[in-house]
Structure formats: C-alpha cells, structure tokens
Amino acid sequence: MGARHAVCCSSGTAALHLAALALELGPDDHCVVPTLTFLATANAARYVGAEVAFADVDADTGLAGVAQFEAALDRCADRNVKAIFPVHLNGQCADPAALAELAAARGLRVVEDACHALGTTWRTASGDDVPVGSCRYSDMAVFSFHPVKAIAMGEGGMITTNDARLDHRLRRLRSHGMTRDPDSFQQHDLAFAADGTPNPWYYEMPEVGFNYRANDIQCALGLSQLGKLDRFVARRRALAARYDELLAPLVRPVTRVPDCRPAWHIYVVAIDYAGAGVARGDVMRRLRDAGIGTQVHYLPVHLQPYYRGRYGDQALDGAGRYYARALTLPLHAGMDDSDVDRVVDALRAALRRHADSGAGDRVETA
Ligand SMILES: *Cc1c(COP(=O)(O)O)cnc(C)c1O
C-alpha cells in the first residue's frame, strides 16, 4: 500500500481494537463512526470504553464524507471527540484529503476502516493514484483477511501506518503488552547484569496487551494470497463492469464516487422495492431458490439493540434510505462471466415474476 509500517494481526476486528488502543481512546472519549458499516467498527470504540457517535451516510453511496462527519461532530460539540473512523463501504471511499483536512481542523485522529477496500486507489487533484492504506490522509488504516474479503488468511487483519510510535505500540499491544527491547526497559536492576548486558531471559510488560497475533499457518496462506491480489482485484472490477452493463436496463448499482477507483469488495444495487411492488425478502428468497445467495450490507449499526439501548433512537435518514434499497449480489474473483449472466437473469425473473402476477407492474430503473 506504500505505508511505512504494516502490523499483521488475527482479524480485522482485532486490528480495529488495536488501533483504538494505540490511540489511547478511553471512557471519556467519543469516536465518530458511520452507521452504515459492519458491527466491528463501532464495537472497537466500545472495547476501550469510548462512546460511539454515529454519522449518517450519503443515501446514494452509503459513505460518510465530510458533510456527514461534520454534521455528526456538530451534534456532539459538547463532547470529547478524539477520532473519526471513515468506512470505505463496498470498496469506495469518500474524499480522504477533505476528511484529513476536517480532522486536522478539529484536532482529531483518523482511522480508516478499509476492510472493504484492499486495492482501492484515490486520484488526487494532481493526478496521483494514492492507494487506500498508504495512510497519506490518516493515522492508520485497517484491513481484514476474513474469507469473504479480497484476500484470505482464514482469519486475519492488518493495520498500516506511517507513524513509528503507533507501529511500536501496535506491535506491543498485539503480544500481551510485552517488549524485549532493552532500550525500552524500565527496571534496570532486573533487566541488566552488573556489566550492563541485558539478561537473556528478560522481557517487560509496561502496559496490558492481548494475544492478537496471526499464526504461522494463517500467514503462510496470507503471503500466498497477497501475490494474487492484483489478479483478484482486476477480476472483481471486470465482473462489476459486466454487472453494470447487464443490469443497466433493470436496476442501478450503488452511485460511483468520482476520483475513486474501487477494488469492489461487494457489488450492491439499489432497488425501489415499493415501486417494483415486491418485498426484498421475497426477491432474496427467489434468488436463493435459484441457487444464488444475496445479502444486505448493512442494517445501520445504530439500529442494533445494544446501541439503541445505549444511545436511544436516532434519525439518520441517509443511512435509512440507503439500507431500504440495498441488495448485495454475488461477487468473487472465482466467478466467471456466465455466473454474472445467471445472477442478472435470476434477478430479472425475481423482480418480474411478481409484476407478471399482477401485484406490481413496474421495476424502478433510476
Ligand atoms: C470484515 C469487516 C470487519 C471485521 O473484520 P474481521 O476480520 O471479520 O474481524 C470490520 N469492518 C468492516 C467494514 C468489515 O467488512
């Protein structure tokens, strides 16, 4: 990705937790997290006792950009906000330079949840393609190598950063909070022999940490997969382009972000189910009957019982509108073109069958 440091760990969730720990977020702090994300982004703040302030998202892209983060920050102006966690939903990102500017103006740290965006690049005004994970615009970026992600380690994660101190802390926290670095030993009487040489058995734990290491077997798989990343990303892009073309008369895909070249993690379409006269659950069941698995990414996290109980009901309308229309179609580097054709045919049938039955007569196309 072009970052100076990369710290491997046991999952994307562990990576988010480590990032929150490395920033020393704690019970008096708030983090702004987009509500349209996987649970783990928000949970990372809770692991360290910090509170979550949910940002709304753009109804068409599902992304929280400057406008949404700014609105969320204004809503919690009386609280101690320390960090924002932009989420690169579906593989797209909101303008990272603008978010960095906002964060700098407000004195906030930036942790990118890039679990969807391994291989995504952002084109700058001067025409450079900056990889997500280079951390040019953030303190840290977090990736996942769960089997559903771009590359797999069984389970696995990574944090990238350009900050040597964060790198050092992440490595220590990953392994029980312990260090074997003589330069950082605090208890010289225990650490060193009379002649000043470090005792060979000695290690020190200046703070409590975890066992968030990835194991050798996971890493062997990850290294092998890493070599295939470019091919996987290219294949996902080609499959997404084929979906775009074939679906054009039927449904629209998630709105594209200018200047972002996404490595699509998932392929999401926006369907006006009410307009089509068909329930989303029925469309999904019909597709499943045709052997095609679909999903909805995501129920906005602020609607989860835990967060509702903690923060009460919140009106985040952009997320509500995005969620109401979203449907994730199959996308995997192992698919071939005919798989896409089959999915599109099945989706057409799932939407049309209902219309043919007379209960609805229109499929929303715009
Ligand atoms: C997958 C994912 C995570 C968590 O990663 P794990 O490796 O499954 O722990 C976090 N955030 C997002 C957006 C994800 O998609």
Short mmCIF file of C-alpha atoms and ligand atoms in Angstrom, two decimals:
data_model
loop_
_atom_site.label_atom_id
_atom_site.label_comp_id
_atom_site.label_asym_id
_atom_site.label_seq_id
_atom_site.Cartn_x
_atom_site.Cartn_y
_atom_site.Cartn_z
CA MET A 1 0.00 0.00 0.00
CA GLY A 2 3.01 2.27 0.32
CA ALA A 3 2.74 2.83 4.06
CA ARG A 4 5.94 2.71 6.13
CA HIS A 5 4.64 0.14 8.63
CA ALA A 6 2.21 -2.77 8.46
CA VAL A 7 1.22 -4.73 11.56
CA CYS A 8 -0.40 -8.09 10.97
CA CYS A 9 -2.89 -9.47 13.48
CA SER A 10 -5.53 -12.11 13.96
CA SER A 11 -8.58 -10.35 12.44
CA GLY A 12 -9.91 -7.06 11.16
CA THR A 13 -11.75 -6.70 14.45
CA ALA A 14 -8.51 -7.17 16.40
CA ALA A 15 -6.92 -4.58 14.08
CA LEU A 16 -9.66 -2.06 14.91
CA HIS A 17 -9.31 -2.79 18.62
CA LEU A 18 -5.53 -2.38 18.46
CA ALA A 19 -5.96 0.91 16.58
CA ALA A 20 -8.31 2.21 19.27
CA LEU A 21 -5.85 1.11 21.98
CA ALA A 22 -2.86 2.64 20.20
CA LEU A 23 -4.67 5.99 20.07
CA GLU A 24 -5.30 5.65 23.82
CA LEU A 25 -9.02 6.12 23.39
CA GLY A 26 -10.85 5.61 26.65
CA PRO A 27 -14.06 6.07 28.62
CA ASP A 28 -14.11 9.87 28.43
CA ASP A 29 -13.70 9.88 24.66
CA HIS A 30 -16.07 9.76 21.71
CA CYS A 31 -15.42 8.35 18.25
CA VAL A 32 -17.47 9.21 15.19
CA VAL A 33 -18.33 6.07 13.23
CA PRO A 34 -20.58 5.87 10.17
CA THR A 35 -23.70 3.90 10.99
CA LEU A 36 -23.55 2.06 7.65
CA THR A 37 -20.78 -0.42 8.46
CA PHE A 38 -20.10 -3.79 9.97
CA LEU A 39 -20.59 -4.01 13.73
CA ALA A 40 -16.87 -4.22 14.45
CA THR A 41 -16.10 -0.59 13.53
CA ALA A 42 -18.34 0.75 16.29
CA ASN A 43 -17.56 -2.08 18.69
CA ALA A 44 -13.84 -1.21 18.59
CA ALA A 45 -14.64 2.06 20.35
CA ARG A 46 -16.69 0.23 22.97
CA TYR A 47 -13.88 -2.31 23.64
CA VAL A 48 -11.80 0.56 25.04
CA GLY A 49 -14.76 2.15 26.82
CA ALA A 50 -15.13 5.04 24.37
CA GLU A 51 -18.58 6.16 23.24
CA VAL A 52 -19.78 5.98 19.64
CA ALA A 53 -21.30 8.98 17.88
CA PHE A 54 -22.89 7.67 14.71
CA ALA A 55 -22.50 9.64 11.48
CA ASP A 56 -25.16 9.45 8.81
CA VAL A 57 -24.20 8.46 5.26
CA ASP A 58 -24.96 9.63 1.77
CA ALA A 59 -28.14 7.85 0.67
CA ASP A 60 -26.71 7.01 -2.76
CA THR A 61 -23.16 5.88 -1.98
CA GLY A 62 -23.63 4.69 1.59
CA LEU A 63 -20.48 6.64 2.53
CA ALA A 64 -19.95 9.17 5.28
CA GLY A 65 -17.92 12.03 3.80
CA VAL A 66 -17.05 15.47 5.10
CA ALA A 67 -20.69 16.65 5.20
CA GLN A 68 -21.82 13.68 7.30
CA PHE A 69 -18.82 13.71 9.65
CA GLU A 70 -19.15 17.46 10.11
CA ALA A 71 -22.85 17.12 10.97
CA ALA A 72 -22.05 14.36 13.48
CA LEU A 73 -19.25 16.43 15.04
CA ASP A 74 -21.56 19.42 15.34
CA ARG A 75 -24.13 17.23 17.07
CA CYS A 76 -21.60 16.27 19.72
CA ALA A 77 -19.88 19.63 20.06
CA ASP A 78 -20.11 19.40 23.86
CA ARG A 79 -18.33 16.04 23.99
CA ASN A 80 -14.73 14.97 23.87
CA VAL A 81 -14.42 13.59 20.34
CA LYS A 82 -10.96 12.14 19.69
CA ALA A 83 -11.19 10.19 16.44
CA ILE A 84 -13.17 9.54 13.29
CA PHE A 85 -13.40 6.15 11.59
CA PRO A 86 -14.20 6.61 7.88
CA VAL A 87 -15.52 3.35 6.38
CA HIS A 88 -14.80 2.53 2.75
CA LEU A 89 -18.12 0.82 2.15
CA ASN A 90 -18.26 -1.59 -0.79
CA GLY A 91 -14.67 -0.62 -1.68
CA GLN A 92 -15.33 3.06 -2.39
CA CYS A 93 -14.02 5.90 -0.27
CA ALA A 94 -15.19 9.44 0.34
CA ASP A 95 -12.64 12.18 -0.44
CA PRO A 96 -9.84 11.27 2.01
CA ALA A 97 -7.98 14.58 1.64
CA ALA A 98 -11.10 16.50 2.64
CA LEU A 99 -11.61 14.22 5.64
CA ALA A 100 -7.98 14.71 6.68
CA GLU A 101 -8.48 18.46 6.47
CA LEU A 102 -11.60 18.28 8.62
CA ALA A 103 -9.82 16.09 11.16
CA ALA A 104 -6.82 18.42 11.32
CA ALA A 105 -9.08 21.45 11.78
CA ARG A 106 -10.80 19.74 14.70
CA GLY A 107 -7.74 18.07 16.19
CA LEU A 108 -8.97 14.52 15.54
CA ARG A 109 -7.22 11.26 14.72
CA VAL A 110 -8.31 9.30 11.65
CA VAL A 111 -8.59 5.51 11.48
CA GLU A 112 -9.77 4.20 8.11
CA ASP A 113 -11.83 1.03 8.19
CA ALA A 114 -10.50 -0.20 4.86
CA CYS A 115 -11.74 -3.78 5.28
CA HIS A 116 -13.70 -3.42 2.02
CA ALA A 117 -11.03 -1.52 0.15
CA LEU A 118 -7.86 -3.56 -0.24
CA GLY A 119 -6.67 -2.46 -3.69
CA THR A 120 -8.74 0.75 -3.92
CA THR A 121 -6.96 3.92 -5.07
CA TRP A 122 -7.86 7.59 -4.85
CA ARG A 123 -6.93 10.03 -7.62
CA THR A 124 -5.62 13.33 -6.32
CA ALA A 125 -6.10 16.72 -7.98
CA SER A 126 -2.58 16.40 -9.39
CA GLY A 127 -3.39 13.01 -10.93
CA ASP A 128 -1.62 10.67 -8.47
CA ASP A 129 -3.33 7.40 -7.63
CA VAL A 130 -2.97 7.03 -3.87
CA PRO A 131 -3.63 3.52 -2.51
CA VAL A 132 -6.04 3.16 0.39
CA GLY A 133 -3.79 2.02 3.22
CA SER A 134 -0.92 4.35 2.32
CA CYS A 135 -2.17 6.49 5.22
CA ARG A 136 -1.35 9.68 3.37
CA TYR A 137 -4.61 11.04 4.80
CA SER A 138 -4.96 9.12 8.05
CA ASP A 139 -3.18 7.86 11.15
CA MET A 140 -3.97 4.22 10.49
CA ALA A 141 -5.85 2.04 8.03
CA VAL A 142 -7.32 -1.32 8.97
CA PHE A 143 -7.80 -4.37 6.73
CA SER A 144 -9.41 -7.78 7.16
CA PHE A 145 -8.42 -11.09 5.59
CA HIS A 146 -11.56 -12.96 6.57
CA PRO A 147 -12.50 -15.44 3.83
CA VAL A 148 -15.15 -13.10 2.37
CA LYS A 149 -12.61 -10.31 1.85
CA ALA A 150 -10.36 -9.62 -1.15
CA ILE A 151 -7.68 -11.99 0.10
CA ALA A 152 -8.00 -14.55 2.87
CA MET A 153 -5.86 -15.78 5.75
CA GLY A 154 -8.59 -17.97 7.20
CA GLU A 155 -8.98 -15.08 9.60
CA GLY A 156 -6.55 -12.21 9.71
CA GLY A 157 -6.06 -8.47 9.79
CA MET A 158 -3.56 -5.69 9.17
CA ILE A 159 -3.00 -2.15 10.32
CA THR A 160 -0.93 0.20 8.21
CA THR A 161 0.56 3.46 9.47
CA ASN A 162 3.38 5.90 8.76
CA ASP A 163 3.80 6.70 12.45
CA ALA A 164 6.70 4.79 14.03
CA ARG A 165 5.32 5.30 17.54
CA LEU A 166 1.94 3.87 16.62
CA ASP A 167 3.68 0.96 14.91
CA HIS A 168 5.68 0.28 18.07
CA ARG A 169 2.60 0.38 20.29
CA LEU A 170 0.53 -1.78 17.94
CA ARG A 171 3.22 -4.48 17.97
CA ARG A 172 3.48 -4.40 21.75
CA LEU A 173 -0.29 -4.47 22.30
CA ARG A 174 -0.62 -7.33 19.82
CA SER A 175 1.54 -9.51 22.06
CA HIS A 176 0.49 -9.08 25.72
CA GLY A 177 1.88 -5.56 26.03
CA MET A 178 5.37 -7.04 26.40
CA THR A 179 8.68 -5.90 24.99
CA ARG A 180 12.12 -7.48 24.63
CA ASP A 181 13.71 -4.23 23.51
CA PRO A 182 16.49 -3.36 26.03
CA ASP A 183 16.26 0.31 25.09
CA SER A 184 12.74 0.48 26.47
CA PHE A 185 13.32 -1.50 29.72
CA GLN A 186 12.32 0.46 32.82
CA GLN A 187 13.56 -1.86 35.59
CA HIS A 188 17.30 -1.74 35.05
CA ASP A 189 18.16 -3.77 38.16
CA LEU A 190 16.11 -6.71 36.86
CA ALA A 191 16.82 -6.23 33.17
CA PHE A 192 20.59 -5.96 33.12
CA ALA A 193 23.58 -7.83 34.56
CA ALA A 194 26.19 -5.96 36.59
CA ASP A 195 28.26 -5.37 33.45
CA GLY A 196 25.24 -3.76 31.76
CA THR A 197 24.39 -6.56 29.33
CA PRO A 198 20.65 -7.36 29.11
CA ASN A 199 19.63 -10.57 30.86
CA PRO A 200 18.81 -13.08 28.11
CA TRP A 201 15.53 -14.25 29.67
CA TYR A 202 14.19 -10.83 30.44
CA TYR A 203 11.12 -9.17 29.00
CA GLU A 204 8.96 -6.41 30.37
CA MET A 205 5.27 -5.52 30.34
CA PRO A 206 4.73 -1.77 30.71
CA GLU A 207 1.03 -2.00 29.84
CA VAL A 208 -1.56 -4.74 29.47
CA GLY A 209 -1.97 -6.18 25.97
CA PHE A 210 -3.53 -9.10 24.16
CA ASN A 211 -2.67 -12.11 22.08
CA TYR A 212 -3.81 -10.76 18.72
CA ARG A 213 -1.04 -12.38 16.69
CA ALA A 214 -1.84 -14.18 13.48
CA ASN A 215 -0.31 -17.63 13.50
CA ASP A 216 2.24 -19.03 11.04
CA ILE A 217 -0.33 -21.08 9.17
CA GLN A 218 -2.55 -18.04 8.61
CA CYS A 219 0.46 -16.02 7.48
CA ALA A 220 1.61 -18.67 5.01
CA LEU A 221 -1.82 -18.53 3.38
CA GLY A 222 -1.87 -14.73 3.53
CA LEU A 223 1.50 -14.40 1.80
CA SER A 224 0.40 -16.73 -0.96
CA GLN A 225 -2.88 -14.83 -1.36
CA LEU A 226 -1.11 -11.46 -1.40
CA GLY A 227 0.66 -12.49 -4.58
CA LYS A 228 -2.73 -12.96 -6.22
CA LEU A 229 -4.28 -9.69 -5.04
CA ASP A 230 -3.83 -7.74 -8.27
CA ARG A 231 -5.39 -10.55 -10.27
CA PHE A 232 -8.30 -10.85 -7.83
CA VAL A 233 -8.93 -7.10 -7.88
CA ALA A 234 -8.82 -6.96 -11.68
CA ARG A 235 -11.26 -9.85 -11.87
CA ARG A 236 -13.65 -8.22 -9.40
CA ARG A 237 -13.54 -5.00 -11.41
CA ALA A 238 -14.28 -6.85 -14.65
CA LEU A 239 -17.18 -8.69 -13.05
CA ALA A 240 -18.56 -5.42 -11.62
CA ALA A 241 -18.31 -3.80 -15.07
CA ARG A 242 -20.24 -6.71 -16.56
CA TYR A 243 -22.92 -6.36 -13.87
CA ASP A 244 -23.10 -2.60 -14.60
CA GLU A 245 -23.71 -3.22 -18.26
CA LEU A 246 -26.20 -6.06 -17.96
CA LEU A 247 -28.14 -4.52 -15.07
CA ALA A 248 -28.47 -1.07 -16.68
CA PRO A 249 -31.98 -1.67 -18.03
CA LEU A 250 -33.11 -3.24 -14.75
CA VAL A 251 -31.65 -1.65 -11.61
CA ARG A 252 -28.94 0.84 -10.76
CA PRO A 253 -25.76 0.00 -8.92
CA VAL A 254 -24.52 1.99 -5.96
CA THR A 255 -23.61 5.52 -7.06
CA ARG A 256 -19.98 5.83 -8.07
CA VAL A 257 -17.65 8.24 -6.29
CA PRO A 258 -15.70 10.40 -8.74
CA ASP A 259 -11.90 10.05 -8.36
CA CYS A 260 -12.19 6.74 -6.54
CA ARG A 261 -11.05 3.58 -8.30
CA PRO A 262 -12.57 0.90 -6.11
CA ALA A 263 -11.45 -2.68 -5.67
CA TRP A 264 -15.04 -3.84 -5.28
CA HIS A 265 -15.48 -5.90 -2.13
CA ILE A 266 -19.19 -6.35 -2.73
CA TYR A 267 -21.49 -5.44 -5.59
CA VAL A 268 -24.57 -3.58 -4.36
CA VAL A 269 -27.62 -2.49 -6.31
CA ALA A 270 -30.30 -0.05 -5.18
CA ILE A 271 -33.81 -1.33 -5.78
CA ASP A 272 -37.04 0.57 -5.20
CA TYR A 273 -38.90 -2.43 -3.83
CA ALA A 274 -42.07 -0.47 -3.17
CA GLY A 275 -42.05 0.86 -6.72
CA ALA A 276 -41.43 -2.64 -8.03
CA GLY A 277 -44.25 -3.97 -5.89
CA VAL A 278 -42.10 -6.68 -4.38
CA ALA A 279 -40.66 -7.25 -0.91
CA ARG A 280 -36.90 -7.52 -0.56
CA GLY A 281 -37.23 -10.73 1.41
CA ASP A 282 -39.19 -12.28 -1.47
CA VAL A 283 -36.56 -11.24 -4.01
CA MET A 284 -33.85 -12.79 -1.82
CA ARG A 285 -35.85 -15.99 -1.35
CA ARG A 286 -36.46 -16.30 -5.08
CA LEU A 287 -32.78 -15.81 -5.80
CA ARG A 288 -31.89 -18.36 -3.15
CA ASP A 289 -34.28 -20.83 -4.75
CA ALA A 290 -32.31 -20.26 -7.97
CA GLY A 291 -29.11 -21.11 -6.10
CA ILE A 292 -27.97 -17.50 -5.69
CA GLY A 293 -27.02 -16.08 -2.31
CA THR A 294 -27.58 -12.38 -1.65
CA GLN A 295 -27.24 -10.20 1.44
CA VAL A 296 -27.98 -6.73 2.72
CA HIS A 297 -24.96 -4.67 3.81
CA TYR A 298 -25.84 -3.38 6.36
CA LEU A 299 -28.61 -2.80 8.85
CA PRO A 300 -27.39 0.59 10.18
CA VAL A 301 -25.49 -0.14 13.38
CA HIS A 302 -27.37 2.50 15.41
CA LEU A 303 -30.46 0.28 14.99
CA GLN A 304 -28.83 -2.66 16.77
CA PRO A 305 -30.45 -3.31 20.16
CA TYR A 306 -27.20 -2.76 22.03
CA TYR A 307 -26.64 0.71 20.54
CA ARG A 308 -30.31 1.63 20.68
CA GLY A 309 -30.30 0.76 24.34
CA ARG A 310 -27.16 2.78 24.94
CA TYR A 311 -27.89 5.89 22.86
CA GLY A 312 -31.62 5.80 22.18
CA ASP A 313 -33.36 6.23 18.84
CA GLN A 314 -31.63 8.43 16.31
CA ALA A 315 -32.82 9.72 12.96
CA LEU A 316 -30.11 9.03 10.37
CA ASP A 317 -32.14 9.34 7.19
CA GLY A 318 -29.41 8.90 4.58
CA ALA A 319 -28.49 5.54 6.08
CA GLY A 320 -32.17 4.62 6.27
CA ARG A 321 -32.70 5.34 2.59
CA TYR A 322 -29.54 3.51 1.55
CA TYR A 323 -30.43 0.49 3.66
CA ALA A 324 -34.01 0.37 2.35
CA ARG A 325 -32.85 -0.15 -1.23
CA ALA A 326 -29.62 -2.11 -0.91
CA LEU A 327 -29.12 -5.63 -2.19
CA THR A 328 -25.71 -7.28 -2.45
CA LEU A 329 -25.25 -9.61 -5.41
CA PRO A 330 -22.59 -12.32 -5.58
CA LEU A 331 -19.09 -11.06 -6.38
CA HIS A 332 -15.98 -13.16 -6.08
CA ALA A 333 -12.78 -13.45 -8.11
CA GLY A 334 -13.64 -17.11 -8.72
CA MET A 335 -16.81 -16.24 -10.68
CA ASP A 336 -16.82 -16.32 -14.45
CA ASP A 337 -18.83 -14.17 -16.84
CA SER A 338 -21.62 -16.69 -17.15
CA ASP A 339 -22.14 -16.56 -13.38
CA VAL A 340 -22.87 -12.84 -13.69
CA ASP A 341 -25.27 -13.52 -16.56
CA ARG A 342 -27.07 -16.11 -14.46
CA VAL A 343 -27.40 -13.74 -11.50
CA VAL A 344 -28.75 -10.96 -13.72
CA ASP A 345 -31.28 -13.31 -15.36
CA ALA A 346 -32.40 -14.58 -11.98
CA LEU A 347 -32.73 -11.05 -10.59
CA ARG A 348 -34.77 -10.02 -13.61
CA ALA A 349 -37.03 -13.02 -13.07
CA ALA A 350 -37.28 -12.37 -9.32
CA LEU A 351 -38.42 -8.82 -9.98
CA ARG A 352 -40.58 -9.65 -12.98
CA ARG A 353 -42.39 -12.70 -11.71
CA HIS A 354 -44.17 -10.53 -9.24
CA ALA A 355 -45.11 -7.98 -11.91
CA ASP A 356 -46.43 -10.81 -14.09
CA SER A 357 -48.63 -11.95 -11.25
CA GLY A 358 -50.37 -8.58 -11.41
CA ALA A 359 -49.48 -7.33 -7.95
CA GLY A 360 -46.93 -4.86 -9.30
CA ASP A 361 -46.24 -3.61 -12.76
CA ARG A 362 -43.06 -1.61 -12.64
CA VAL A 363 -39.41 -2.06 -11.85
CA GLU A 364 -37.63 1.07 -10.73
CA THR A 365 -34.75 1.79 -13.09
CA ALA A 366 -33.43 5.10 -11.86
C1 LIG B 1 -14.93 -7.67 7.74
C2 LIG B 1 -15.05 -6.33 8.34
C3 LIG B 1 -14.57 -6.04 9.63
C4 LIG B 1 -14.07 -7.09 10.58
O1 LIG B 1 -13.09 -7.90 10.06
P1 LIG B 1 -12.88 -9.38 10.67
O2 LIG B 1 -11.60 -9.82 10.04
O3 LIG B 1 -14.06 -10.19 10.23
O4 LIG B 1 -12.79 -9.26 12.13
C5 LIG B 1 -14.65 -4.74 10.07
N1 LIG B 1 -15.18 -3.77 9.32
C6 LIG B 1 -15.66 -4.00 8.09
C7 LIG B 1 -16.23 -2.87 7.30
C8 LIG B 1 -15.64 -5.29 7.57
O5 LIG B 1 -16.17 -5.53 6.36
#
